[in-house]
Coordinates of C-alpha atoms in Angstrom, one line a residue:
Chain A
M142 CA 0.0 0.0 0.0
N143 CA 1.1 3.5 -0.5
Q144 CA 3.1 5.3 2.1
V145 CA 1.2 7.7 4.4
S146 CA 2.6 10.4 6.5
K147 CA 3.1 10.0 10.3
R148 CA 0.3 12.4 10.9
A149 CA -2.1 10.4 8.7
K150 CA -1.1 7.3 10.5
W151 CA -2.2 8.8 13.8
Y152 CA -5.6 9.7 12.3
L153 CA -6.0 6.1 10.9
T154 CA -5.0 4.7 14.3
A155 CA -7.6 6.8 16.0
V156 CA -10.2 5.7 13.4
A157 CA -9.3 2.0 14.1
L158 CA -9.6 2.5 17.8
V159 CA -13.1 4.1 17.5
I160 CA -14.2 1.2 15.3
T161 CA -12.8 -1.2 17.9
L162 CA -14.7 0.5 20.6
L163 CA -17.9 0.4 18.6
H164 CA -17.5 -3.3 18.0
L165 CA -17.0 -3.8 21.8
I166 CA -20.4 -2.3 22.7
P167 CA -22.5 -5.5 22.5
Y168 CA -20.0 -7.4 24.7
Y169 CA -20.0 -4.5 27.2
I170 CA -23.8 -4.6 27.4
L171 CA -23.6 -8.4 27.7
L172 CA -21.3 -8.1 30.7
T173 CA -23.3 -5.4 32.5
T174 CA -26.5 -7.4 31.9
A175 CA -25.0 -10.7 33.1
F176 CA -23.6 -9.2 36.4
K177 CA -26.8 -7.4 37.5
R178 CA -29.0 -9.1 40.0
A179 CA -32.6 -9.8 39.3
G180 CA -34.6 -6.7 40.1
D181 CA -31.8 -4.3 39.4
F182 CA -33.2 -2.2 36.6
S183 CA -30.4 0.4 36.4
S184 CA -29.0 1.4 33.0
K185 CA -27.4 -1.3 30.9
W186 CA -24.5 1.1 30.3
L187 CA -23.4 1.0 33.9
F188 CA -21.8 -1.8 35.8
P189 CA -23.5 -2.6 39.2
D190 CA -21.7 -1.2 42.2
Y191 CA -21.6 -4.7 43.8
F192 CA -20.1 -8.0 42.6
S193 CA -22.4 -10.9 42.3
L194 CA -22.1 -14.2 40.4
E195 CA -25.7 -15.0 41.3
N196 CA -26.9 -15.1 37.7
F197 CA -24.1 -17.4 36.7
T198 CA -24.8 -20.0 39.4
N199 CA -28.6 -19.7 38.9
A200 CA -28.3 -20.0 35.1
W201 CA -25.9 -22.9 35.4
E202 CA -28.4 -24.9 37.5
Q203 CA -31.7 -23.7 36.1
A204 CA -30.8 -24.1 32.4
N205 CA -29.0 -27.4 33.2
L206 CA -25.9 -26.1 31.5
S207 CA -23.6 -28.8 32.8
N208 CA -25.6 -31.4 30.9
A209 CA -25.8 -29.1 27.8
F210 CA -22.0 -28.6 27.9
M211 CA -21.5 -32.4 28.0
N212 CA -23.8 -33.0 25.0
T213 CA -22.2 -30.2 23.0
F214 CA -18.7 -31.4 23.8
V215 CA -19.4 -35.0 22.9
I216 CA -21.2 -34.1 19.7
T217 CA -18.5 -31.6 18.6
F218 CA -15.6 -34.0 19.5
F219 CA -17.0 -37.1 17.7
A220 CA -18.2 -35.1 14.7
A221 CA -14.9 -33.4 14.3
A222 CA -13.0 -36.7 14.6
M223 CA -15.2 -38.4 12.1
L224 CA -14.9 -35.4 9.7
I225 CA -11.2 -35.5 9.8
L226 CA -10.9 -39.3 9.4
F227 CA -13.6 -39.7 6.6
G228 CA -12.8 -36.4 4.9
S229 CA -9.1 -37.0 4.6
L230 CA -9.5 -40.6 3.5
A231 CA -12.0 -39.7 0.8
A232 CA -10.0 -36.7 -0.4
Y233 CA -6.8 -38.8 -0.7
A234 CA -8.5 -41.4 -3.0
L235 CA -10.2 -38.7 -5.0
A236 CA -7.1 -36.5 -5.3
R237 CA -4.7 -39.3 -6.2
R238 CA -6.8 -41.6 -8.3
Q239 CA -8.3 -39.9 -11.3
T240 CA -10.5 -42.7 -12.4
R241 CA -13.8 -41.9 -14.1
L242 CA -15.8 -43.1 -11.1
N243 CA -13.7 -40.9 -8.8
K244 CA -14.3 -37.8 -11.0
Y245 CA -18.1 -38.4 -10.7
V246 CA -17.8 -38.9 -6.9
Y247 CA -15.8 -35.7 -6.6
M248 CA -18.4 -33.8 -8.6
L249 CA -21.1 -35.2 -6.3
F250 CA -19.4 -33.6 -3.3
V251 CA -18.9 -30.3 -5.0
A252 CA -22.5 -30.2 -6.2
V253 CA -23.8 -31.1 -2.8
M254 CA -22.1 -28.0 -1.4
V255 CA -24.6 -25.8 -3.1
I256 CA -27.7 -27.5 -1.6
P257 CA -28.8 -25.5 1.3
P258 CA -29.2 -28.2 4.0
L259 CA -32.2 -26.6 5.7
T260 CA -34.3 -26.7 2.6
A261 CA -34.6 -30.5 3.1
L262 CA -35.9 -30.1 6.7
V263 CA -39.2 -31.9 6.3
P264 CA -37.9 -35.2 4.8
L265 CA -34.7 -35.1 6.9
Y266 CA -36.8 -34.9 10.1
Q267 CA -39.0 -37.8 8.8
L268 CA -35.9 -39.9 8.0
V269 CA -34.5 -39.4 11.5
V270 CA -37.8 -40.4 13.1
D271 CA -38.1 -43.5 10.8
V272 CA -34.6 -44.8 11.7
G273 CA -35.3 -44.2 15.4
L274 CA -32.5 -41.7 15.9
M275 CA -34.6 -38.9 17.2
N276 CA -33.2 -37.3 20.4
T277 CA -29.8 -39.1 20.1
R278 CA -26.4 -37.5 20.1
L279 CA -25.6 -39.8 17.3
V280 CA -28.0 -38.1 14.9
A281 CA -26.5 -34.7 15.7
V282 CA -23.0 -36.1 15.0
L283 CA -23.9 -37.8 11.7
N284 CA -25.9 -34.8 10.5
N285 CA -23.1 -32.4 11.3
V286 CA -20.6 -34.6 9.6
A287 CA -22.7 -34.9 6.5
A288 CA -23.3 -31.2 6.4
F289 CA -19.5 -30.4 6.7
L290 CA -18.0 -33.3 4.7
P291 CA -18.2 -31.8 1.2
L292 CA -16.2 -28.7 2.3
T293 CA -13.8 -30.8 4.3
I294 CA -13.1 -33.1 1.3
F295 CA -12.8 -30.1 -1.0
L296 CA -10.2 -28.5 1.3
Y297 CA -8.2 -31.7 1.8
A298 CA -8.2 -32.6 -1.9
G299 CA -6.9 -29.2 -2.8
F300 CA -4.2 -29.4 -0.2
I301 CA -3.1 -33.0 -1.2
R302 CA -3.0 -32.0 -4.9
S303 CA -1.0 -28.9 -4.4
T304 CA 1.3 -29.6 -1.4
V305 CA 1.8 -33.3 -0.7
P306 CA 4.7 -34.8 -2.9
K307 CA 3.8 -38.1 -4.6
E308 CA 7.4 -39.3 -4.4
L309 CA 7.2 -40.0 -0.7
E310 CA 4.2 -42.3 -1.3
E311 CA 5.9 -44.0 -4.2
A312 CA 9.0 -44.7 -2.0
A313 CA 6.9 -46.1 0.7
K314 CA 5.1 -48.3 -1.8
M315 CA 8.5 -49.6 -3.0
D316 CA 9.2 -50.7 0.6
G317 CA 6.0 -52.7 0.4
A318 CA 3.7 -50.5 2.5
S319 CA 0.0 -51.0 2.1
T320 CA -2.2 -48.1 0.8
I321 CA -3.8 -47.6 4.2
G322 CA -0.3 -47.8 5.8
I323 CA 1.0 -45.2 3.4
F324 CA -2.0 -43.0 4.1
F325 CA -1.7 -43.0 7.9
R326 CA 2.1 -43.1 8.2
V327 CA 3.2 -40.9 5.3
V328 CA 0.4 -38.7 4.0
F329 CA -1.7 -37.9 7.1
P330 CA 1.1 -36.3 9.1
L331 CA 1.8 -34.0 6.1
L332 CA -1.9 -32.8 6.2
K333 CA -1.4 -31.1 9.6
P334 CA -2.0 -27.5 8.4
I335 CA -5.2 -28.2 6.6
T336 CA -6.3 -30.5 9.4
A337 CA -6.0 -27.5 11.8
T338 CA -8.1 -25.4 9.4
V339 CA -10.8 -28.1 9.1
L340 CA -10.8 -28.7 12.9
I341 CA -11.2 -25.0 13.7
L342 CA -13.9 -24.3 11.0
S343 CA -15.9 -27.4 11.9
C344 CA -15.6 -27.1 15.7
V345 CA -16.9 -23.6 15.6
Y346 CA -19.7 -24.6 13.3
I347 CA -20.8 -27.7 15.2
W348 CA -20.4 -26.1 18.7
N349 CA -22.6 -23.2 17.6
D350 CA -25.1 -25.2 15.6
Y351 CA -28.7 -24.4 16.5
Q352 CA -30.8 -25.0 13.4
F353 CA -30.2 -28.8 13.3
A354 CA -30.0 -29.3 17.1
I355 CA -33.4 -27.7 17.6
F356 CA -35.0 -30.2 15.3
F357 CA -33.4 -33.4 16.4
L358 CA -32.6 -32.8 20.1
Q359 CA -35.9 -31.6 21.6
D360 CA -35.7 -33.9 24.6
S361 CA -34.2 -31.7 27.4
D362 CA -31.6 -34.4 28.4
M363 CA -30.2 -34.1 24.9
H364 CA -30.1 -30.3 24.6
T365 CA -26.9 -28.8 23.4
L366 CA -25.9 -25.3 24.6
T367 CA -27.7 -23.4 22.0
V368 CA -31.0 -25.3 22.4
A369 CA -30.8 -25.1 26.2
L370 CA -30.1 -21.4 25.9
A371 CA -33.1 -20.8 23.5
S372 CA -35.5 -22.7 25.8
F373 CA -34.1 -20.9 28.9
F374 CA -34.7 -17.6 27.1
G375 CA -38.3 -18.6 26.4
Q376 CA -38.8 -19.1 30.2
N377 CA -37.0 -16.0 31.3
T378 CA -37.8 -13.2 28.8
S379 CA -38.0 -10.7 31.6
Q380 CA -34.9 -11.9 33.4
L381 CA -32.2 -10.8 31.0
G382 CA -29.4 -11.1 33.5
L383 CA -29.9 -14.8 33.7
V384 CA -30.0 -15.2 29.9
G385 CA -26.9 -13.0 29.6
A386 CA -25.0 -15.1 32.1
A387 CA -26.0 -18.3 30.3
A388 CA -25.0 -16.8 26.9
L389 CA -21.7 -15.8 28.3
I390 CA -21.0 -19.3 29.8
A391 CA -22.0 -21.0 26.5
S392 CA -19.7 -18.8 24.4
L393 CA -16.6 -18.8 26.6
P394 CA -14.9 -22.0 25.4
M395 CA -14.9 -21.0 21.8
V396 CA -13.8 -17.4 22.7
F397 CA -10.8 -18.7 24.6
L398 CA -9.9 -21.2 21.9
F399 CA -10.1 -18.3 19.4
L400 CA -7.9 -15.9 21.5
F401 CA -5.3 -18.6 22.0
L402 CA -5.3 -20.0 18.4
Q403 CA -6.1 -16.8 16.7
R404 CA -3.4 -17.1 14.1
F405 CA -4.8 -20.5 13.0
F406 CA -8.4 -19.2 12.8
I407 CA -7.5 -16.3 10.6
E408 CA -4.9 -18.0 8.4
G409 CA -7.1 -21.0 8.1
L410 CA -10.0 -18.9 6.9
A411 CA -7.8 -16.9 4.4
A412 CA -6.2 -20.2 3.1
G413 CA -9.6 -21.9 2.8
S414 CA -11.2 -19.0 1.0
V415 CA -8.4 -18.5 -1.5
K416 CA -8.5 -22.1 -2.4
G417 CA -12.3 -22.2 -2.4
Chain B
M185 CA -3.9 -47.5 -30.9
D186 CA -3.6 -49.8 -33.9
Q187 CA -0.2 -51.2 -33.2
P188 CA -0.2 -54.4 -31.1
L189 CA 1.4 -53.7 -27.8
S190 CA 4.6 -55.4 -26.9
S191 CA 4.4 -57.7 -24.0
T192 CA 6.3 -55.4 -21.7
A193 CA 4.0 -52.5 -22.7
Q194 CA 1.0 -54.6 -22.1
A195 CA 2.3 -55.6 -18.7
K196 CA 3.0 -51.9 -17.9
K197 CA -0.5 -51.0 -18.9
A198 CA -2.0 -53.8 -16.8
K199 CA 0.1 -52.6 -13.9
K200 CA -1.0 -49.1 -14.4
R201 CA -4.6 -50.2 -14.5
R202 CA -4.1 -52.1 -11.3
K203 CA -2.4 -49.1 -9.7
E204 CA -5.3 -46.8 -10.9
S205 CA -7.9 -48.6 -8.8
S206 CA -10.4 -46.1 -7.5
L207 CA -9.8 -46.9 -3.8
W208 CA -13.5 -46.5 -3.5
W209 CA -13.6 -48.0 0.0
M210 CA -11.8 -44.9 1.2
Y211 CA -14.7 -42.6 0.3
L212 CA -17.5 -45.0 0.9
P213 CA -18.5 -43.7 4.4
S214 CA -18.4 -40.1 3.1
V215 CA -20.6 -40.9 0.1
L216 CA -23.1 -42.9 2.2
L217 CA -23.4 -40.1 4.7
V218 CA -23.9 -37.4 2.1
L219 CA -26.4 -39.5 0.1
L220 CA -28.4 -40.3 3.3
F221 CA -28.4 -36.9 5.0
I222 CA -28.3 -34.5 2.1
V223 CA -29.1 -36.0 -1.4
Y224 CA -32.0 -38.3 -0.3
P225 CA -33.8 -35.7 1.9
F226 CA -33.4 -33.1 -0.9
L227 CA -35.0 -35.3 -3.5
D228 CA -37.6 -36.6 -1.1
G229 CA -38.5 -33.0 -0.3
I230 CA -39.5 -32.5 -3.9
R231 CA -41.8 -35.6 -3.6
I232 CA -43.4 -34.3 -0.4
S233 CA -44.0 -30.9 -1.9
L234 CA -46.5 -32.7 -4.2
T235 CA -48.5 -34.1 -1.3
N236 CA -50.9 -32.7 1.4
W237 CA -49.0 -34.6 4.1
N238 CA -49.4 -33.2 7.6
G239 CA -46.1 -34.4 9.0
F240 CA -47.2 -37.3 11.1
S241 CA -50.2 -39.1 9.5
Q242 CA -49.6 -42.4 7.6
V243 CA -52.2 -41.4 5.0
Y244 CA -51.8 -38.6 2.6
D245 CA -52.6 -37.8 -1.1
Y246 CA -50.5 -36.7 -4.0
V247 CA -52.1 -33.4 -5.0
G248 CA -50.0 -32.4 -7.9
F249 CA -49.0 -28.8 -8.0
E250 CA -51.7 -27.7 -5.6
Q251 CA -49.2 -26.7 -2.9
Y252 CA -47.3 -24.6 -5.5
K253 CA -50.5 -22.8 -6.6
R254 CA -51.2 -22.2 -2.9
M255 CA -47.7 -20.9 -2.3
F256 CA -47.8 -18.4 -5.2
A257 CA -51.2 -17.2 -4.1
D258 CA -50.2 -16.8 -0.4
P259 CA -49.3 -13.2 0.5
D260 CA -47.1 -14.6 3.3
T261 CA -44.9 -16.2 0.7
W262 CA -44.1 -12.8 -0.9
L263 CA -43.5 -11.1 2.5
V264 CA -41.1 -13.9 3.5
V265 CA -39.4 -13.9 0.1
K266 CA -39.0 -10.1 0.3
N267 CA -37.5 -10.4 3.8
T268 CA -35.2 -13.2 2.7
L269 CA -33.9 -11.1 -0.2
L270 CA -33.4 -8.2 2.1
Y271 CA -31.4 -10.4 4.5
G272 CA -29.4 -11.9 1.7
I273 CA -28.7 -8.9 -0.5
G274 CA -28.7 -6.3 2.3
S275 CA -26.1 -8.2 4.4
T276 CA -24.0 -8.9 1.3
V277 CA -23.8 -5.2 0.3
L278 CA -23.0 -4.0 3.8
Q279 CA -20.6 -6.8 4.7
N280 CA -18.6 -6.2 1.5
I281 CA -18.5 -2.4 1.7
I282 CA -17.7 -2.3 5.4
G283 CA -15.4 -5.3 5.2
L284 CA -13.4 -3.8 2.4
G285 CA -13.2 -0.5 4.3
Y286 CA -11.9 -2.2 7.4
A287 CA -9.4 -4.2 5.3
L288 CA -8.1 -1.0 3.6
L289 CA -7.7 0.6 7.0
L290 CA -5.9 -2.3 8.6
N291 CA -3.7 -2.8 5.6
H292 CA -1.8 0.2 6.8
H293 CA 0.6 -1.2 9.4
L294 CA -1.0 0.4 12.4
K295 CA 0.0 -0.5 15.9
V296 CA -3.5 -1.4 16.9
R297 CA -4.0 -3.6 13.9
T298 CA -4.0 -7.0 15.7
L299 CA -6.3 -5.7 18.4
T300 CA -8.8 -4.2 15.9
R301 CA -8.7 -7.3 13.7
T302 CA -9.4 -9.6 16.7
I303 CA -12.3 -7.6 18.0
I304 CA -13.9 -7.3 14.6
Y305 CA -13.5 -11.0 13.9
L306 CA -14.6 -12.2 17.4
P307 CA -18.4 -12.5 16.7
V308 CA -17.7 -14.9 13.9
I309 CA -16.9 -17.6 16.4
I310 CA -19.9 -16.9 18.6
S311 CA -23.2 -18.7 17.9
P312 CA -25.5 -16.5 15.8
L313 CA -28.2 -17.4 18.3
V314 CA -26.1 -16.0 21.2
M315 CA -25.3 -12.9 19.0
G316 CA -29.0 -12.4 18.6
Y317 CA -29.6 -12.4 22.4
I318 CA -26.7 -10.1 22.9
W319 CA -28.2 -7.5 20.6
Y320 CA -31.6 -8.2 22.1
F321 CA -30.2 -6.7 25.3
F322 CA -29.3 -3.7 23.3
F323 CA -32.6 -3.2 21.4
A324 CA -35.1 -4.7 24.0
Y325 CA -38.1 -2.5 24.7
Q326 CA -37.9 -3.0 28.4
G327 CA -34.5 -2.5 29.9
G328 CA -32.6 -2.4 26.6
A329 CA -29.5 -0.3 26.3
L330 CA -30.9 1.7 23.4
N331 CA -33.9 2.9 25.4
D332 CA -31.5 3.9 28.2
I333 CA -30.1 6.4 25.8
Y334 CA -33.5 7.5 24.7
N335 CA -34.4 7.9 28.3
W336 CA -31.4 10.1 29.0
L337 CA -32.3 12.3 26.0
G338 CA -35.8 12.7 27.4
L339 CA -37.3 10.7 24.5
D340 CA -40.0 8.1 24.6
P341 CA -38.7 4.5 24.5
V342 CA -38.9 2.7 21.2
N343 CA -40.0 -0.8 20.6
A344 CA -37.5 -1.4 17.7
L345 CA -37.8 -5.2 17.7
G346 CA -41.6 -5.1 17.8
N347 CA -41.8 -2.7 14.9
P348 CA -42.3 -4.5 11.6
D349 CA -41.0 -1.5 9.6
V350 CA -37.7 -1.5 11.5
N351 CA -36.9 -5.0 12.7
P352 CA -35.9 -6.6 9.4
Y353 CA -33.2 -3.9 9.1
I354 CA -32.0 -4.7 12.7
I355 CA -31.6 -8.3 11.6
V356 CA -29.6 -7.2 8.6
F357 CA -27.5 -5.0 10.9
V358 CA -26.8 -7.8 13.4
N359 CA -26.0 -10.3 10.7
T360 CA -23.6 -7.8 9.2
F361 CA -22.0 -7.0 12.5
Q362 CA -21.5 -10.7 13.1
F363 CA -19.9 -11.7 9.8
V364 CA -18.2 -8.5 8.6
G365 CA -15.0 -10.0 10.0
V366 CA -15.0 -12.8 7.4
A367 CA -15.2 -10.3 4.6
M368 CA -12.5 -8.2 6.2
I369 CA -10.0 -11.1 6.6
I370 CA -10.6 -12.3 3.0
Y371 CA -10.1 -8.8 1.7
L372 CA -7.0 -8.3 3.8
A373 CA -5.5 -11.5 2.4
G374 CA -6.4 -10.2 -1.1
L375 CA -4.8 -6.8 -0.5
Q376 CA -1.6 -8.4 0.8
S377 CA -1.3 -10.5 -2.4
I378 CA -1.2 -7.3 -4.6
S379 CA 2.4 -6.5 -5.6
K380 CA 3.6 -3.1 -4.4
E381 CA 5.1 -2.5 -7.9
Y382 CA 1.7 -1.6 -9.3
Y383 CA 1.3 1.2 -6.8
E384 CA 4.9 2.4 -7.3
A385 CA 4.4 2.6 -11.1
A386 CA 1.1 4.5 -10.6
N387 CA 2.8 6.9 -8.2
I388 CA 5.4 7.7 -10.9
D389 CA 2.5 8.5 -13.2
G390 CA 1.1 10.8 -10.5
A391 CA -2.1 8.8 -10.2
S392 CA -4.6 10.0 -7.5
S393 CA -5.5 7.7 -4.6
W394 CA -9.0 7.2 -6.0
S395 CA -7.7 6.2 -9.4
K396 CA -5.2 3.8 -7.8
F397 CA -8.0 2.2 -5.9
K398 CA -10.3 2.0 -9.0
N399 CA -7.7 0.8 -11.5
I400 CA -5.4 -1.3 -9.4
T401 CA -6.9 -2.4 -6.0
L402 CA -10.4 -3.2 -7.1
P403 CA -9.6 -5.2 -10.3
L404 CA -6.9 -7.2 -8.4
L405 CA -9.3 -7.9 -5.6
A406 CA -11.8 -9.4 -8.0
P407 CA -11.3 -13.0 -6.8
A408 CA -11.8 -11.9 -3.2
I409 CA -15.0 -10.0 -4.1
T410 CA -16.4 -13.1 -5.8
I411 CA -15.7 -15.3 -2.8
N412 CA -17.1 -12.8 -0.3
V413 CA -20.3 -12.0 -2.3
V414 CA -21.1 -15.7 -2.9
I415 CA -20.5 -16.7 0.8
N416 CA -22.5 -13.7 2.1
I417 CA -25.4 -14.2 -0.2
I418 CA -25.8 -17.9 0.7
G419 CA -25.3 -17.1 4.4
G420 CA -27.9 -14.2 4.3
L421 CA -30.5 -16.1 2.3
K422 CA -30.6 -19.0 4.8
L423 CA -30.5 -16.8 7.9
F424 CA -32.3 -18.6 10.8
D425 CA -30.7 -18.5 14.3
V426 CA -30.4 -14.7 14.6
I427 CA -34.0 -14.2 13.7
V428 CA -35.1 -16.7 16.2
S429 CA -33.3 -14.9 19.0
L430 CA -34.1 -11.3 18.0
T431 CA -37.7 -11.4 16.9
N432 CA -38.8 -15.0 16.4
G433 CA -40.1 -14.0 13.0
G434 CA -42.6 -11.6 14.5
P435 CA -44.6 -9.6 15.0
G436 CA -46.9 -12.0 13.0
N437 CA -44.7 -13.0 10.1
A438 CA -43.2 -9.6 9.7
S439 CA -39.5 -10.5 10.0
Q440 CA -39.8 -14.2 9.0
S441 CA -37.2 -15.5 6.6
M442 CA -37.9 -18.5 4.4
S443 CA -36.0 -20.8 6.9
T444 CA -37.9 -19.6 9.9
F445 CA -41.2 -19.6 8.0
M446 CA -40.6 -23.2 6.9
Y447 CA -39.9 -24.2 10.4
S448 CA -43.1 -22.7 11.8
L449 CA -45.1 -24.3 9.0
Y450 CA -43.8 -27.7 9.8
F451 CA -43.6 -27.7 13.6
A452 CA -46.3 -25.2 14.6
R453 CA -48.9 -25.7 11.9
Q454 CA -48.2 -29.4 10.9
D455 CA -48.3 -28.3 7.3
A456 CA -45.5 -30.6 6.1
G457 CA -46.4 -30.7 2.4
Y458 CA -46.5 -26.9 2.2
A459 CA -43.3 -26.6 4.3
A460 CA -41.6 -28.8 1.8
T461 CA -42.9 -26.7 -1.1
Q462 CA -41.5 -23.6 0.6
G463 CA -38.2 -25.5 1.0
V464 CA -38.1 -26.2 -2.7
L465 CA -38.6 -22.5 -3.5
M466 CA -35.9 -21.6 -1.0
A467 CA -33.5 -24.0 -2.6
V468 CA -34.3 -22.5 -6.1
I469 CA -33.8 -18.9 -4.9
I470 CA -30.5 -19.7 -3.2
L471 CA -29.2 -21.7 -6.1
V472 CA -30.2 -19.1 -8.7
L473 CA -28.9 -16.1 -6.9
S474 CA -25.6 -17.6 -5.7
L475 CA -24.9 -19.1 -9.1
A476 CA -25.9 -15.9 -10.9
A477 CA -23.6 -13.9 -8.7
L478 CA -20.8 -16.5 -9.2
F479 CA -21.0 -16.5 -13.0
Y480 CA -21.4 -12.7 -13.2
L481 CA -18.4 -12.0 -11.0
K482 CA -16.3 -14.7 -12.6
R483 CA -16.8 -13.1 -16.0
K484 CA -15.9 -9.7 -14.5
E485 CA -12.7 -11.3 -13.1
V486 CA -11.7 -12.4 -16.6
E487 CA -12.4 -9.0 -18.0
A488 CA -10.5 -7.2 -15.2

């Protein structure tokens, strides 16, 4: 970019700071809301002059957040693990073996990416009822995996084609290694950067998923964080402090993950988008 | 090939064929999952849209295109389509203009760059449902932060979320706030890939800032623009969570998107056949608009 004077740089810094402050407003309001006791109707712009975690402890118990945390964690963990295993295996075959069948299969995955998943809500719901998977964590796992697989395969295949050298695989083959052995011992370790991208994108997506969870996990024992939060809000529309505390609790794990792994989040997105 | 192959060549070819096995077992689980959870429901949705099924009964009739006739005659359809287009196109325009502005600003090596980038990107990793609640605290009629300001100014409180003339725009605003960080990051990556030499050459020619932006920056950002526009259109057209938490589609159907409308048709009104018909319309709208944007912008990229 063109050089700007020192003075201009000061102005730009000031502008950037103002923008930053504006973007912080909703979090500020969330904090003041979450820390105010029930019955404290003072302005949302001011922090209370006392310190109370009342809303947090109440929300944790009343919204059954420990259970929701467990469900969300289990679903996110298994779905991400399956995505990485199935996605990288599929992408390897599709990227390395250009048979006619494989070209059609790859086209299938690319084509599926443009189908908006929610448009098939009615039959999908019926299918889940028919196979008896309603209100199971398994259905949330499988559905999230299916929804995110096409993009995962697309990212892995692009990475394998452009970055993983064939020579290593050929050398391993000479030594008599099996295809699956070559994949896990030689190829998979080289996929680390793109695996990190897939992991981050998919974990955020699955952790935050609401639109599928609300259909398939209606039983309160199966609620994930978003579903628990939505039903908690329904019961406490006038007690915003409780809802604020619950919303804060539900978001913290991903926020911490983001702050610690920020570089991977942002680079991953940029890499994924440029290849996409 | 007419010439008979020598035995070694034949062996080589056989070997090559053997080597070129499809390894289909490696993608079998992925294919099955995608067929079962995406392709089959999508096709079955088209079948259900031709029935009067109520969502739970064993008995239903095929009614041909009755549900489609009903859909096109239903004033709610047009309200909901209008909202959906507003969410899709409105968010796309705002996210791209503001995202590009932010990227241009942060492309200067400012000291606060990492901080600003982090804060702008932060909402992307928060659930849209939660983001809706957070902004609900801001806009709520009773005890909302906005009305605190109105109160200080001596004005009457406003019920922004309950006002059908205003709340669709609030939804666009919240969706833009949440995902502008994605556009910003993609534009920043695009800006950083532009070689400095172009700008140096333009400086020698004495080009103005605006002409540099118009003739160098924008054309070279074309691929980033394409990605952003397509991602944002698809995201905005299928908006769901944030509407649930901000307005729940109300008042009445005033802020309903096609996603939330379909949901209420199916679960609240047991109108499964009709919900599936709305689903087909939604798929068509998303496909047509995103592909149209993709092809239009790709052609522009080539021209640029």
